[in-house]
Amino acid sequence: QAESILLEKRLYNKICDEINEASQNVYKISKKISFIDVITSFASLAITYNYCKPTLFDETLIDINEGRHPVVEESLLRDSEEFTPNDCKMDKKNSAWLMTGPNMAGKSTFLRQTAIIIILNQIGSFVPAKSANLGIFDKIFTRIGASDNLSRGMSTFMTEMVETSRIINESSEKSLVILDELGRGTSTEDGLAIAQAVLEYILKEVKCLTLFATHYKQLCSLANEHSVLKLKTLKIKKWNDEIIFIYKV
């Protein structure tokens, strides 16, 4: 038994020595295999779900034609339902969208799918859209959903404010900022004041492309003061006593 253990150690050490000698080749081969793995996965995804090749521009630009949310779309397909695509066209003269509409109308899905398309583009993948012309962003910031961190003494509202503070302090003119229902963690009056202050700061100081979804319709009056702010809503229609969501921006 002692001899078998010594033999095992000797063989193990020999293998380690051989690997160390060939470490550079192992590293290069592993890197190439991982690259091929990622690219073939992207290719399979693009073919299976009909993604398009985006055109890249060295300017601040989002021009998405019939963009889709890949996860929501796949979930709907399993239930034999179709996803409703949406366009998103933004540039320096049209840099901020203030999005309103009822709950469940599709605002959050639209915000998320836009961010996903930008991220997929920047990691080298085709994107879920009919066509896309996209600029390159230095950072993507999102504040979506309500959560707390009670173990660190942070309520839902405090978490929201800390994350929002980080966004407005770290974002630049080349960033993409997505904010969904900012200010809902406190009273209506305070929430409205916070949402307006943050939106105005982004419009005046940061000047980055921004998607800002809100239920504070009072913010719509800011479009009279800022030409870059465009008002968007989600379509609905009434039928008898029912409201039907169209899921179209």
PDB file of C-alpha atoms in Angstrom:
ATOM      1  CA  GLN A   1       0.000   0.000   0.000  1.00  0.00           C
ATOM      2  CA  ALA A   2       2.866   2.386   0.837  1.00  0.00           C
ATOM      3  CA  GLU A   3       4.450   1.675  -2.555  1.00  0.00           C
ATOM      4  CA  SER A   4       1.157   2.383  -4.388  1.00  0.00           C
ATOM      5  CA  ILE A   5       0.831   5.741  -2.589  1.00  0.00           C
ATOM      6  CA  LEU A   6       4.394   6.686  -3.529  1.00  0.00           C
ATOM      7  CA  LEU A   7       3.736   5.665  -7.139  1.00  0.00           C
ATOM      8  CA  GLU A   8       0.531   7.728  -7.171  1.00  0.00           C
ATOM      9  CA  LYS A   9       2.384  10.794  -5.842  1.00  0.00           C
ATOM     10  CA  ARG A  10       5.197  10.314  -8.337  1.00  0.00           C
ATOM     11  CA  LEU A  11       2.738  10.095 -11.254  1.00  0.00           C
ATOM     12  CA  TYR A  12       0.776  13.083  -9.955  1.00  0.00           C
ATOM     13  CA  ASN A  13       3.916  15.212  -9.657  1.00  0.00           C
ATOM     14  CA  LYS A  14       5.005  14.149 -13.141  1.00  0.00           C
ATOM     15  CA  ILE A  15       1.646  15.259 -14.572  1.00  0.00           C
ATOM     16  CA  CYS A  16       1.927  18.595 -12.727  1.00  0.00           C
ATOM     17  CA  ASP A  17       5.421  19.131 -14.138  1.00  0.00           C
ATOM     18  CA  GLU A  18       4.241  18.374 -17.677  1.00  0.00           C
ATOM     19  CA  ILE A  19       1.270  20.755 -17.297  1.00  0.00           C
ATOM     20  CA  ASN A  20       3.520  23.508 -15.945  1.00  0.00           C
ATOM     21  CA  GLU A  21       5.868  23.106 -18.893  1.00  0.00           C
ATOM     22  CA  ALA A  22       2.949  23.355 -21.305  1.00  0.00           C
ATOM     23  CA  SER A  23       1.004  25.956 -19.302  1.00  0.00           C
ATOM     24  CA  GLN A  24       1.220  28.645 -21.989  1.00  0.00           C
ATOM     25  CA  ASN A  25      -0.095  26.276 -24.653  1.00  0.00           C
ATOM     26  CA  VAL A  26      -2.857  25.032 -22.319  1.00  0.00           C
ATOM     27  CA  TYR A  27      -3.854  28.638 -21.615  1.00  0.00           C
ATOM     28  CA  LYS A  28      -3.930  29.576 -25.312  1.00  0.00           C
ATOM     29  CA  ILE A  29      -5.919  26.469 -26.271  1.00  0.00           C
ATOM     30  CA  SER A  30      -8.395  26.990 -23.398  1.00  0.00           C
ATOM     31  CA  LYS A  31      -8.890  30.607 -24.430  1.00  0.00           C
ATOM     32  CA  LYS A  32      -9.558  29.656 -28.058  1.00  0.00           C
ATOM     33  CA  ILE A  33     -11.952  26.861 -27.050  1.00  0.00           C
ATOM     34  CA  SER A  34     -13.896  29.195 -24.754  1.00  0.00           C
ATOM     35  CA  PHE A  35     -14.107  31.815 -27.523  1.00  0.00           C
ATOM     36  CA  ILE A  36     -15.416  29.228 -30.002  1.00  0.00           C
ATOM     37  CA  ASP A  37     -17.896  27.985 -27.380  1.00  0.00           C
ATOM     38  CA  VAL A  38     -19.314  31.486 -26.779  1.00  0.00           C
ATOM     39  CA  ILE A  39     -19.484  32.449 -30.471  1.00  0.00           C
ATOM     40  CA  THR A  40     -21.174  29.191 -31.517  1.00  0.00           C
ATOM     41  CA  SER A  41     -23.679  29.650 -28.663  1.00  0.00           C
ATOM     42  CA  PHE A  42     -24.406  33.183 -29.905  1.00  0.00           C
ATOM     43  CA  ALA A  43     -24.801  31.839 -33.452  1.00  0.00           C
ATOM     44  CA  SER A  44     -27.183  29.086 -32.344  1.00  0.00           C
ATOM     45  CA  LEU A  45     -29.235  31.610 -30.364  1.00  0.00           C
ATOM     46  CA  ALA A  46     -29.409  34.013 -33.324  1.00  0.00           C
ATOM     47  CA  ILE A  47     -30.540  31.296 -35.754  1.00  0.00           C
ATOM     48  CA  THR A  48     -33.060  29.715 -33.381  1.00  0.00           C
ATOM     49  CA  TYR A  49     -34.749  32.948 -32.292  1.00  0.00           C
ATOM     50  CA  ASN A  50     -34.269  35.086 -35.396  1.00  0.00           C
ATOM     51  CA  TYR A  51     -31.843  37.682 -34.031  1.00  0.00           C
ATOM     52  CA  CYS A  52     -30.320  40.350 -36.288  1.00  0.00           C
ATOM     53  CA  LYS A  53     -26.792  41.680 -36.694  1.00  0.00           C
ATOM     54  CA  PRO A  54     -26.650  45.225 -35.280  1.00  0.00           C
ATOM     55  CA  THR A  55     -24.773  48.038 -37.022  1.00  0.00           C
ATOM     56  CA  LEU A  56     -22.398  49.866 -34.679  1.00  0.00           C
ATOM     57  CA  PHE A  57     -21.880  53.628 -34.566  1.00  0.00           C
ATOM     58  CA  ASP A  58     -19.307  55.717 -32.732  1.00  0.00           C
ATOM     59  CA  GLU A  59     -21.962  58.081 -31.386  1.00  0.00           C
ATOM     60  CA  THR A  60     -24.692  58.116 -28.770  1.00  0.00           C
ATOM     61  CA  LEU A  61     -27.499  56.307 -30.567  1.00  0.00           C
ATOM     62  CA  ILE A  62     -30.243  53.714 -30.110  1.00  0.00           C
ATOM     63  CA  ASP A  63     -32.260  52.781 -33.188  1.00  0.00           C
ATOM     64  CA  ILE A  64     -34.031  49.484 -32.559  1.00  0.00           C
ATOM     65  CA  ASN A  65     -36.656  48.296 -35.008  1.00  0.00           C
ATOM     66  CA  GLU A  66     -39.133  45.766 -33.550  1.00  0.00           C
ATOM     67  CA  GLY A  67     -37.070  44.900 -30.490  1.00  0.00           C
ATOM     68  CA  ARG A  68     -38.075  41.954 -28.323  1.00  0.00           C
ATOM     69  CA  HIS A  69     -37.471  40.683 -24.779  1.00  0.00           C
ATOM     70  CA  PRO A  70     -35.862  37.241 -25.305  1.00  0.00           C
ATOM     71  CA  VAL A  71     -36.984  35.687 -22.004  1.00  0.00           C
ATOM     72  CA  VAL A  72     -40.576  36.981 -22.097  1.00  0.00           C
ATOM     73  CA  GLU A  73     -40.842  36.040 -25.777  1.00  0.00           C
ATOM     74  CA  GLU A  74     -39.740  32.452 -25.131  1.00  0.00           C
ATOM     75  CA  SER A  75     -42.173  32.177 -22.207  1.00  0.00           C
ATOM     76  CA  LEU A  76     -45.052  33.366 -24.407  1.00  0.00           C
ATOM     77  CA  LEU A  77     -44.068  31.003 -27.224  1.00  0.00           C
ATOM     78  CA  ARG A  78     -44.368  28.053 -24.826  1.00  0.00           C
ATOM     79  CA  ASP A  79     -47.972  29.136 -24.284  1.00  0.00           C
ATOM     80  CA  SER A  80     -48.508  29.577 -28.055  1.00  0.00           C
ATOM     81  CA  GLU A  81     -48.719  33.365 -27.699  1.00  0.00           C
ATOM     82  CA  GLU A  82     -46.879  36.037 -29.669  1.00  0.00           C
ATOM     83  CA  PHE A  83     -44.647  38.734 -28.208  1.00  0.00           C
ATOM     84  CA  THR A  84     -45.459  42.312 -29.271  1.00  0.00           C
ATOM     85  CA  PRO A  85     -42.241  43.984 -30.512  1.00  0.00           C
ATOM     86  CA  ASN A  86     -41.491  47.680 -30.031  1.00  0.00           C
ATOM     87  CA  ASP A  87     -39.219  50.290 -31.591  1.00  0.00           C
ATOM     88  CA  CYS A  88     -36.796  52.479 -29.631  1.00  0.00           C
ATOM     89  CA  LYS A  89     -35.197  55.416 -31.419  1.00  0.00           C
ATOM     90  CA  MET A  90     -33.053  57.782 -29.337  1.00  0.00           C
ATOM     91  CA  ASP A  91     -30.188  60.181 -29.995  1.00  0.00           C
ATOM     92  CA  LYS A  92     -28.788  63.416 -28.581  1.00  0.00           C
ATOM     93  CA  LYS A  93     -31.801  65.441 -29.786  1.00  0.00           C
ATOM     94  CA  ASN A  94     -34.179  62.816 -28.436  1.00  0.00           C
ATOM     95  CA  SER A  95     -32.218  61.670 -25.400  1.00  0.00           C
ATOM     96  CA  ALA A  96     -34.879  61.037 -22.753  1.00  0.00           C
ATOM     97  CA  TRP A  97     -38.192  59.192 -22.809  1.00  0.00           C
ATOM     98  CA  LEU A  98     -40.729  59.809 -20.046  1.00  0.00           C
ATOM     99  CA  MET A  99     -42.930  56.718 -20.129  1.00  0.00           C
ATOM    100  CA  THR A 100     -46.376  56.538 -18.548  1.00  0.00           C
ATOM    101  CA  GLY A 101     -49.177  53.996 -18.640  1.00  0.00           C
ATOM    102  CA  PRO A 102     -51.102  51.650 -16.346  1.00  0.00           C
ATOM    103  CA  ASN A 103     -49.587  48.765 -14.420  1.00  0.00           C
ATOM    104  CA  MET A 104     -49.167  45.568 -16.482  1.00  0.00           C
ATOM    105  CA  ALA A 105     -49.171  47.554 -19.749  1.00  0.00           C
ATOM    106  CA  GLY A 106     -45.587  46.583 -20.590  1.00  0.00           C
ATOM    107  CA  LYS A 107     -43.383  49.475 -19.415  1.00  0.00           C
ATOM    108  CA  SER A 108     -40.950  47.367 -17.401  1.00  0.00           C
ATOM    109  CA  THR A 109     -40.663  44.758 -20.146  1.00  0.00           C
ATOM    110  CA  PHE A 110     -39.800  47.477 -22.657  1.00  0.00           C
ATOM    111  CA  LEU A 111     -37.164  48.990 -20.344  1.00  0.00           C
ATOM    112  CA  ARG A 112     -35.566  45.617 -19.701  1.00  0.00           C
ATOM    113  CA  GLN A 113     -35.562  44.510 -23.348  1.00  0.00           C
ATOM    114  CA  THR A 114     -33.801  47.730 -24.376  1.00  0.00           C
ATOM    115  CA  ALA A 115     -31.075  47.154 -21.779  1.00  0.00           C
ATOM    116  CA  ILE A 116     -30.736  43.477 -22.797  1.00  0.00           C
ATOM    117  CA  ILE A 117     -30.352  44.414 -26.475  1.00  0.00           C
ATOM    118  CA  ILE A 118     -27.612  46.941 -25.623  1.00  0.00           C
ATOM    119  CA  ILE A 119     -25.765  44.406 -23.444  1.00  0.00           C
ATOM    120  CA  LEU A 120     -26.026  41.617 -26.032  1.00  0.00           C
ATOM    121  CA  ASN A 121     -24.664  43.987 -28.670  1.00  0.00           C
ATOM    122  CA  GLN A 122     -21.681  44.987 -26.535  1.00  0.00           C
ATOM    123  CA  ILE A 123     -20.690  41.388 -25.738  1.00  0.00           C
ATOM    124  CA  GLY A 124     -20.645  40.501 -29.429  1.00  0.00           C
ATOM    125  CA  SER A 125     -24.001  38.826 -29.921  1.00  0.00           C
ATOM    126  CA  PHE A 126     -26.728  39.369 -32.480  1.00  0.00           C
ATOM    127  CA  VAL A 127     -29.806  40.978 -30.907  1.00  0.00           C
ATOM    128  CA  PRO A 128     -33.549  40.156 -30.694  1.00  0.00           C
ATOM    129  CA  ALA A 129     -34.858  42.733 -33.177  1.00  0.00           C
ATOM    130  CA  LYS A 130     -35.734  43.142 -36.850  1.00  0.00           C
ATOM    131  CA  SER A 131     -32.841  45.606 -37.222  1.00  0.00           C
ATOM    132  CA  ALA A 132     -30.694  47.721 -34.908  1.00  0.00           C
ATOM    133  CA  ASN A 133     -28.266  50.642 -35.210  1.00  0.00           C
ATOM    134  CA  LEU A 134     -26.492  51.088 -31.891  1.00  0.00           C
ATOM    135  CA  GLY A 135     -23.864  53.286 -30.303  1.00  0.00           C
ATOM    136  CA  ILE A 136     -21.413  52.036 -27.670  1.00  0.00           C
ATOM    137  CA  PHE A 137     -22.142  52.902 -24.031  1.00  0.00           C
ATOM    138  CA  ASP A 138     -19.560  53.159 -21.271  1.00  0.00           C
ATOM    139  CA  LYS A 139     -22.011  51.989 -18.573  1.00  0.00           C
ATOM    140  CA  ILE A 140     -25.614  50.862 -18.246  1.00  0.00           C
ATOM    141  CA  PHE A 141     -27.444  51.841 -15.066  1.00  0.00           C
ATOM    142  CA  THR A 142     -30.830  50.461 -14.035  1.00  0.00           C
ATOM    143  CA  ARG A 143     -33.069  51.080 -11.073  1.00  0.00           C
ATOM    144  CA  ILE A 144     -35.987  48.677 -11.489  1.00  0.00           C
ATOM    145  CA  GLY A 145     -38.154  47.142  -8.789  1.00  0.00           C
ATOM    146  CA  ALA A 146     -38.413  47.544  -5.026  1.00  0.00           C
ATOM    147  CA  SER A 147     -36.126  45.747  -2.603  1.00  0.00           C
ATOM    148  CA  ASP A 148     -34.552  46.257   0.800  1.00  0.00           C
ATOM    149  CA  ASN A 149     -31.380  45.236   2.615  1.00  0.00           C
ATOM    150  CA  LEU A 150     -32.547  45.051   6.206  1.00  0.00           C
ATOM    151  CA  SER A 151     -29.433  43.204   7.376  1.00  0.00           C
ATOM    152  CA  ARG A 152     -27.481  46.375   6.593  1.00  0.00           C
ATOM    153  CA  GLY A 153     -30.137  48.658   8.057  1.00  0.00           C
ATOM    154  CA  MET A 154     -31.416  49.790   4.662  1.00  0.00           C
ATOM    155  CA  SER A 155     -35.154  50.038   3.997  1.00  0.00           C
ATOM    156  CA  THR A 156     -36.722  49.822   0.538  1.00  0.00           C
ATOM    157  CA  PHE A 157     -36.623  53.604   0.273  1.00  0.00           C
ATOM    158  CA  MET A 158     -33.013  53.883   1.497  1.00  0.00           C
ATOM    159  CA  THR A 159     -31.888  51.201  -0.971  1.00  0.00           C
ATOM    160  CA  GLU A 160     -33.642  53.084  -3.770  1.00  0.00           C
ATOM    161  CA  MET A 161     -31.957  56.364  -2.807  1.00  0.00           C
ATOM    162  CA  VAL A 162     -28.480  54.819  -2.468  1.00  0.00           C
ATOM    163  CA  GLU A 163     -28.769  53.168  -5.893  1.00  0.00           C
ATOM    164  CA  THR A 164     -30.159  56.357  -7.482  1.00  0.00           C
ATOM    165  CA  SER A 165     -27.351  58.418  -5.945  1.00  0.00           C
ATOM    166  CA  ARG A 166     -24.781  56.042  -7.434  1.00  0.00           C
ATOM    167  CA  ILE A 167     -26.435  56.309 -10.841  1.00  0.00           C
ATOM    168  CA  ILE A 168     -26.445  60.116 -11.031  1.00  0.00           C
ATOM    169  CA  ASN A 169     -22.911  60.343  -9.637  1.00  0.00           C
ATOM    170  CA  GLU A 170     -21.289  57.695 -11.841  1.00  0.00           C
ATOM    171  CA  SER A 171     -23.160  58.103 -15.125  1.00  0.00           C
ATOM    172  CA  SER A 172     -21.695  60.107 -18.002  1.00  0.00           C
ATOM    173  CA  GLU A 173     -22.901  61.498 -21.305  1.00  0.00           C
ATOM    174  CA  LYS A 174     -22.011  58.117 -22.880  1.00  0.00           C
ATOM    175  CA  SER A 175     -24.097  56.073 -20.406  1.00  0.00           C
ATOM    176  CA  LEU A 176     -27.570  54.558 -20.647  1.00  0.00           C
ATOM    177  CA  VAL A 177     -29.801  55.160 -17.608  1.00  0.00           C
ATOM    178  CA  ILE A 178     -33.046  53.257 -16.992  1.00  0.00           C
ATOM    179  CA  LEU A 179     -35.263  54.255 -14.063  1.00  0.00           C
ATOM    180  CA  ASP A 180     -38.582  52.577 -13.319  1.00  0.00           C
ATOM    181  CA  GLU A 181     -41.060  54.250 -10.941  1.00  0.00           C
ATOM    182  CA  LEU A 182     -38.472  56.238  -8.998  1.00  0.00           C
ATOM    183  CA  GLY A 183     -39.793  57.679  -5.720  1.00  0.00           C
ATOM    184  CA  ARG A 184     -42.484  55.115  -4.976  1.00  0.00           C
ATOM    185  CA  GLY A 185     -40.873  54.051  -1.681  1.00  0.00           C
ATOM    186  CA  THR A 186     -42.076  57.160   0.169  1.00  0.00           C
ATOM    187  CA  SER A 187     -45.057  59.540   0.261  1.00  0.00           C
ATOM    188  CA  THR A 188     -46.590  60.761  -2.994  1.00  0.00           C
ATOM    189  CA  GLU A 189     -45.407  64.357  -2.530  1.00  0.00           C
ATOM    190  CA  ASP A 190     -41.848  63.386  -1.569  1.00  0.00           C
ATOM    191  CA  GLY A 191     -41.695  60.730  -4.282  1.00  0.00           C
ATOM    192  CA  LEU A 192     -42.775  63.209  -6.948  1.00  0.00           C
ATOM    193  CA  ALA A 193     -40.192  65.754  -5.750  1.00  0.00           C
ATOM    194  CA  ILE A 194     -37.407  63.155  -5.849  1.00  0.00           C
ATOM    195  CA  ALA A 195     -38.412  61.865  -9.276  1.00  0.00           C
ATOM    196  CA  GLN A 196     -38.553  65.384 -10.724  1.00  0.00           C
ATOM    197  CA  ALA A 197     -35.224  66.404  -9.171  1.00  0.00           C
ATOM    198  CA  VAL A 198     -33.428  63.315 -10.504  1.00  0.00           C
ATOM    199  CA  LEU A 199     -34.957  63.619 -13.977  1.00  0.00           C
ATOM    200  CA  GLU A 200     -34.106  67.332 -14.232  1.00  0.00           C
ATOM    201  CA  TYR A 201     -30.537  66.686 -13.058  1.00  0.00           C
ATOM    202  CA  ILE A 202     -30.071  64.029 -15.731  1.00  0.00           C
ATOM    203  CA  LEU A 203     -31.532  66.324 -18.412  1.00  0.00           C
ATOM    204  CA  LYS A 204     -29.438  69.363 -17.417  1.00  0.00           C
ATOM    205  CA  GLU A 205     -26.175  67.890 -16.132  1.00  0.00           C
ATOM    206  CA  VAL A 206     -25.618  64.279 -17.233  1.00  0.00           C
ATOM    207  CA  LYS A 207     -27.312  64.515 -20.674  1.00  0.00           C
ATOM    208  CA  CYS A 208     -27.200  60.764 -21.288  1.00  0.00           C
ATOM    209  CA  LEU A 209     -29.800  58.586 -22.991  1.00  0.00           C
ATOM    210  CA  THR A 210     -32.493  57.914 -20.388  1.00  0.00           C
ATOM    211  CA  LEU A 211     -35.618  55.800 -20.169  1.00  0.00           C
ATOM    212  CA  PHE A 212     -37.727  57.054 -17.241  1.00  0.00           C
ATOM    213  CA  ALA A 213     -40.966  55.198 -16.455  1.00  0.00           C
ATOM    214  CA  THR A 214     -43.331  56.768 -13.935  1.00  0.00           C
ATOM    215  CA  HIS A 215     -46.886  57.049 -12.642  1.00  0.00           C
ATOM    216  CA  TYR A 216     -46.269  60.727 -11.749  1.00  0.00           C
ATOM    217  CA  LYS A 217     -48.004  62.261 -14.751  1.00  0.00           C
ATOM    218  CA  GLN A 218     -47.162  65.729 -13.395  1.00  0.00           C
ATOM    219  CA  LEU A 219     -43.654  65.173 -14.769  1.00  0.00           C
ATOM    220  CA  CYS A 220     -45.016  65.371 -18.318  1.00  0.00           C
ATOM    221  CA  SER A 221     -44.994  69.187 -18.059  1.00  0.00           C
ATOM    222  CA  LEU A 222     -41.157  69.046 -18.087  1.00  0.00           C
ATOM    223  CA  ALA A 223     -41.345  68.351 -21.827  1.00  0.00           C
ATOM    224  CA  ASN A 224     -42.337  72.013 -22.267  1.00  0.00           C
ATOM    225  CA  GLU A 225     -38.978  73.077 -20.789  1.00  0.00           C
ATOM    226  CA  HIS A 226     -36.703  70.379 -22.234  1.00  0.00           C
ATOM    227  CA  SER A 227     -36.917  69.688 -25.956  1.00  0.00           C
ATOM    228  CA  VAL A 228     -34.923  66.432 -25.621  1.00  0.00           C
ATOM    229  CA  LEU A 229     -37.602  64.932 -23.347  1.00  0.00           C
ATOM    230  CA  LYS A 230     -40.190  62.929 -25.292  1.00  0.00           C
ATOM    231  CA  LEU A 231     -43.471  61.714 -23.815  1.00  0.00           C
ATOM    232  CA  LYS A 232     -44.304  58.057 -24.426  1.00  0.00           C
ATOM    233  CA  THR A 233     -47.116  55.834 -23.216  1.00  0.00           C
ATOM    234  CA  LEU A 234     -48.302  52.251 -23.621  1.00  0.00           C
ATOM    235  CA  LYS A 235     -51.380  51.779 -25.774  1.00  0.00           C
ATOM    236  CA  ILE A 236     -54.597  50.374 -24.341  1.00  0.00           C
ATOM    237  CA  LYS A 237     -58.125  50.131 -25.658  1.00  0.00           C
ATOM    238  CA  LYS A 238     -61.482  49.833 -23.970  1.00  0.00           C
ATOM    239  CA  TRP A 239     -63.988  47.164 -24.922  1.00  0.00           C
ATOM    240  CA  ASN A 240     -67.295  47.172 -23.047  1.00  0.00           C
ATOM    241  CA  ASP A 241     -66.177  47.483 -19.414  1.00  0.00           C
ATOM    242  CA  GLU A 242     -62.754  45.946 -19.955  1.00  0.00           C
ATOM    243  CA  ILE A 243     -59.326  47.468 -20.585  1.00  0.00           C
ATOM    244  CA  ILE A 244     -57.251  45.581 -23.127  1.00  0.00           C
ATOM    245  CA  PHE A 245     -53.460  46.015 -23.130  1.00  0.00           C
ATOM    246  CA  ILE A 246     -51.922  46.420 -26.591  1.00  0.00           C
ATOM    247  CA  TYR A 247     -48.283  46.348 -25.269  1.00  0.00           C
ATOM    248  CA  LYS A 248     -47.291  48.921 -27.895  1.00  0.00           C
ATOM    249  CA  VAL A 249     -45.268  52.057 -27.106  1.00  0.00           C
TER     250      VAL A 249
END
